[in-house]
Amino acid sequence: MTTTTELEAVNTMLSALGSHPISALTGAMSADASLAQVLLAEVHRDVLLDGWHFNTELEVTVTPDAITDRISIDASVVRVDVSPGYNYDVDVVQRGLELYDRKNHTWTFDSTLTCDFVYELAWDQLPEACKRYIQVRAARMLVDRLDGDRAQHVYTAQDEQSALSRLNVHDASTGDR
């Protein structure tokens, strides 16, 4: 089985709108295709912000830079917090691509931290259940934004809820919950 590509997701969204499919996500595109691509990326990011089993890393040890004592984080990190049971003396938040200690009002750290990270993964790294939910939600939102005719909906709020339920089942199953 092949998984859904971004191009297929955008074309599904365009189909829901009644627009013609596109053959590539680069180059000149119609306004509808451009909006669909932007909306797909927006929903993709929004869904991953919730933190799922597949895009969360628990108890990651991070070390301050030897010269600056600052802790840099990867650009794909969308949420970070100190892991429960570790580092009670700090209140870490993400500010840009570095960690900041709100409790001690400083950018510098004198020891390693153990943190939980939530990542924004690339489309091809997502499980199919997540891709499906993002696609259905984005298609419904696209139709709402451009058409607004409830009778024209290919994907309804019920379809979106069903896709979210499948994603929750997938997440619970792979997370051994």
Short mmCIF file of C-alpha atoms in Angstrom, two decimals:
data_model
loop_
_atom_site.label_atom_id
_atom_site.label_comp_id
_atom_site.label_asym_id
_atom_site.label_seq_id
_atom_site.Cartn_x
_atom_site.Cartn_y
_atom_site.Cartn_z
CA MET A 1 0.00 0.00 0.00
CA THR A 2 1.28 3.45 -0.86
CA THR A 3 0.52 6.35 1.40
CA THR A 4 -1.15 9.60 0.46
CA THR A 5 1.18 12.18 -1.03
CA GLU A 6 0.85 15.93 -0.50
CA LEU A 7 -0.10 16.26 -4.17
CA GLU A 8 -2.90 13.72 -3.73
CA ALA A 9 -4.12 15.55 -0.62
CA VAL A 10 -4.19 18.89 -2.45
CA ASN A 11 -6.01 17.28 -5.39
CA THR A 12 -8.58 15.76 -3.02
CA MET A 13 -9.12 19.22 -1.57
CA LEU A 14 -9.52 20.69 -5.05
CA SER A 15 -11.96 17.92 -5.94
CA ALA A 16 -14.06 18.78 -2.89
CA LEU A 17 -14.17 22.34 -4.21
CA GLY A 18 -15.07 21.21 -7.73
CA SER A 19 -11.73 22.40 -9.16
CA HIS A 20 -9.45 20.58 -11.56
CA PRO A 21 -6.51 18.57 -10.21
CA ILE A 22 -2.95 19.76 -10.59
CA SER A 23 0.07 17.73 -11.67
CA ALA A 24 2.70 19.28 -9.38
CA LEU A 25 3.01 21.37 -6.23
CA THR A 26 5.58 23.68 -7.82
CA GLY A 27 5.39 26.20 -10.60
CA ALA A 28 2.37 28.22 -11.66
CA MET A 29 -0.84 27.17 -9.93
CA SER A 30 -4.40 28.40 -9.86
CA ALA A 31 -5.48 30.51 -6.91
CA ASP A 32 -7.55 27.57 -5.62
CA ALA A 33 -4.56 25.21 -5.80
CA SER A 34 -2.31 27.72 -4.07
CA LEU A 35 -4.83 28.25 -1.30
CA ALA A 36 -5.29 24.48 -0.94
CA GLN A 37 -1.55 23.98 -0.56
CA VAL A 38 -1.27 26.77 2.03
CA LEU A 39 -4.30 25.49 3.93
CA LEU A 40 -2.96 21.93 3.93
CA ALA A 41 0.30 23.20 5.47
CA GLU A 42 -1.64 25.26 8.05
CA VAL A 43 -3.77 22.30 9.13
CA HIS A 44 -0.72 20.00 9.09
CA ARG A 45 1.09 22.29 11.55
CA ASP A 46 -2.04 22.80 13.67
CA VAL A 47 -2.70 19.07 14.04
CA LEU A 48 0.90 18.26 14.98
CA LEU A 49 0.93 20.96 17.67
CA ASP A 50 -1.36 18.72 19.73
CA GLY A 51 1.45 16.22 20.19
CA TRP A 52 0.77 12.65 19.20
CA HIS A 53 2.65 9.47 20.00
CA PHE A 54 4.33 9.54 16.58
CA ASN A 55 5.69 13.10 16.87
CA THR A 56 6.59 13.22 20.56
CA GLU A 57 9.95 12.28 22.07
CA LEU A 58 9.99 11.81 25.84
CA GLU A 59 12.91 12.26 28.23
CA VAL A 60 15.39 13.72 25.76
CA THR A 61 18.60 14.91 27.39
CA VAL A 62 19.76 18.31 26.15
CA THR A 63 23.07 19.89 27.04
CA PRO A 64 24.01 23.56 27.22
CA ASP A 65 26.52 24.83 24.70
CA ALA A 66 30.02 24.66 26.21
CA ILE A 67 30.75 28.32 25.42
CA THR A 68 27.42 30.15 25.84
CA ASP A 69 25.61 27.82 28.30
CA ARG A 70 22.52 28.21 26.11
CA ILE A 71 20.44 25.31 24.82
CA SER A 72 19.50 25.39 21.16
CA ILE A 73 16.72 23.25 19.75
CA ASP A 74 15.89 22.00 16.28
CA ALA A 75 13.66 24.14 14.03
CA SER A 76 11.17 21.26 13.81
CA VAL A 77 10.36 21.49 17.55
CA VAL A 78 6.87 22.95 18.07
CA ARG A 79 6.57 22.33 21.81
CA VAL A 80 8.96 21.55 24.64
CA ASP A 81 8.66 21.06 28.37
CA VAL A 82 10.77 19.57 31.12
CA SER A 83 9.92 15.89 31.52
CA PRO A 84 7.84 15.09 34.61
CA GLY A 85 10.07 14.08 37.51
CA TYR A 86 13.14 15.96 36.24
CA ASN A 87 14.71 19.39 36.71
CA TYR A 88 12.35 20.86 39.32
CA ASP A 89 14.57 23.94 39.61
CA VAL A 90 13.67 25.30 36.15
CA ASP A 91 10.57 26.31 34.19
CA VAL A 92 11.62 25.81 30.58
CA VAL A 93 9.84 27.36 27.61
CA GLN A 94 10.74 27.54 23.95
CA ARG A 95 11.64 30.99 22.65
CA GLY A 96 12.62 30.86 19.03
CA LEU A 97 15.15 28.08 18.63
CA GLU A 98 16.44 28.19 22.20
CA LEU A 99 15.23 27.27 25.65
CA TYR A 100 14.55 29.93 28.26
CA ASP A 101 14.18 29.40 32.02
CA ARG A 102 11.19 31.45 33.21
CA LYS A 103 11.70 30.52 36.85
CA ASN A 104 15.25 31.87 36.98
CA HIS A 105 14.81 34.50 34.23
CA THR A 106 17.75 33.33 32.17
CA TRP A 107 18.80 31.91 28.84
CA THR A 108 21.72 30.05 30.38
CA PHE A 109 21.78 26.64 32.02
CA ASP A 110 24.47 25.09 34.20
CA SER A 111 23.48 21.46 33.67
CA THR A 112 21.76 19.10 31.27
CA LEU A 113 17.97 19.03 31.12
CA THR A 114 15.58 16.18 30.44
CA CYS A 115 12.76 17.38 28.21
CA ASP A 116 9.78 16.18 26.22
CA PHE A 117 9.69 17.45 22.63
CA VAL A 118 6.84 17.64 20.12
CA TYR A 119 8.03 17.85 16.51
CA GLU A 120 6.49 19.11 13.30
CA LEU A 121 7.23 16.16 11.03
CA ALA A 122 7.36 16.33 7.26
CA TRP A 123 4.31 15.03 5.39
CA ASP A 124 6.07 11.83 4.28
CA GLN A 125 6.91 11.02 7.92
CA LEU A 126 3.27 11.07 9.07
CA PRO A 127 1.19 7.93 9.59
CA GLU A 128 -1.62 7.50 7.10
CA ALA A 129 -4.32 8.10 9.74
CA CYS A 130 -2.85 11.53 10.40
CA LYS A 131 -2.56 12.36 6.71
CA ARG A 132 -6.19 11.39 6.23
CA TYR A 133 -7.38 13.58 9.09
CA ILE A 134 -5.35 16.57 7.88
CA GLN A 135 -6.64 16.09 4.32
CA VAL A 136 -10.31 15.82 5.33
CA ARG A 137 -10.11 18.75 7.74
CA ALA A 138 -8.28 20.93 5.21
CA ALA A 139 -10.74 20.02 2.43
CA ARG A 140 -13.72 20.92 4.61
CA MET A 141 -12.07 24.21 5.59
CA LEU A 142 -11.23 25.02 1.96
CA VAL A 143 -14.82 24.56 0.88
CA ASP A 144 -16.01 26.64 3.85
CA ARG A 145 -13.63 29.47 2.98
CA LEU A 146 -14.22 29.57 -0.75
CA ASP A 147 -17.73 28.29 -1.25
CA GLY A 148 -19.58 28.42 2.04
CA ASP A 149 -22.45 26.38 0.55
CA ARG A 150 -23.18 23.68 3.11
CA ALA A 151 -24.97 21.62 0.44
CA GLN A 152 -21.73 21.42 -1.57
CA HIS A 153 -19.71 19.78 1.18
CA VAL A 154 -17.96 16.63 0.11
CA TYR A 155 -16.42 16.35 3.55
CA THR A 156 -18.64 17.25 6.47
CA ALA A 157 -17.89 17.86 10.10
CA GLN A 158 -18.97 14.24 10.61
CA ASP A 159 -16.33 13.02 8.13
CA GLU A 160 -13.75 15.13 9.94
CA GLN A 161 -14.80 13.68 13.31
CA SER A 162 -14.60 10.16 11.89
CA ALA A 163 -11.07 10.79 10.56
CA LEU A 164 -10.07 12.26 13.96
CA SER A 165 -11.47 9.18 15.70
CA ARG A 166 -9.35 6.93 13.47
CA LEU A 167 -6.31 9.06 14.26
CA ASN A 168 -7.05 8.77 18.00
CA VAL A 169 -7.37 4.97 17.67
CA HIS A 170 -4.08 4.85 15.75
CA ASP A 171 -2.38 7.01 18.38
CA ALA A 172 -3.72 4.94 21.28
CA SER A 173 -2.72 1.71 19.57
CA THR A 174 0.81 2.72 18.67
CA GLY A 175 1.23 4.43 22.04
CA ASP A 176 0.27 1.18 23.76
CA ARG A 177 -2.57 2.86 25.64
#
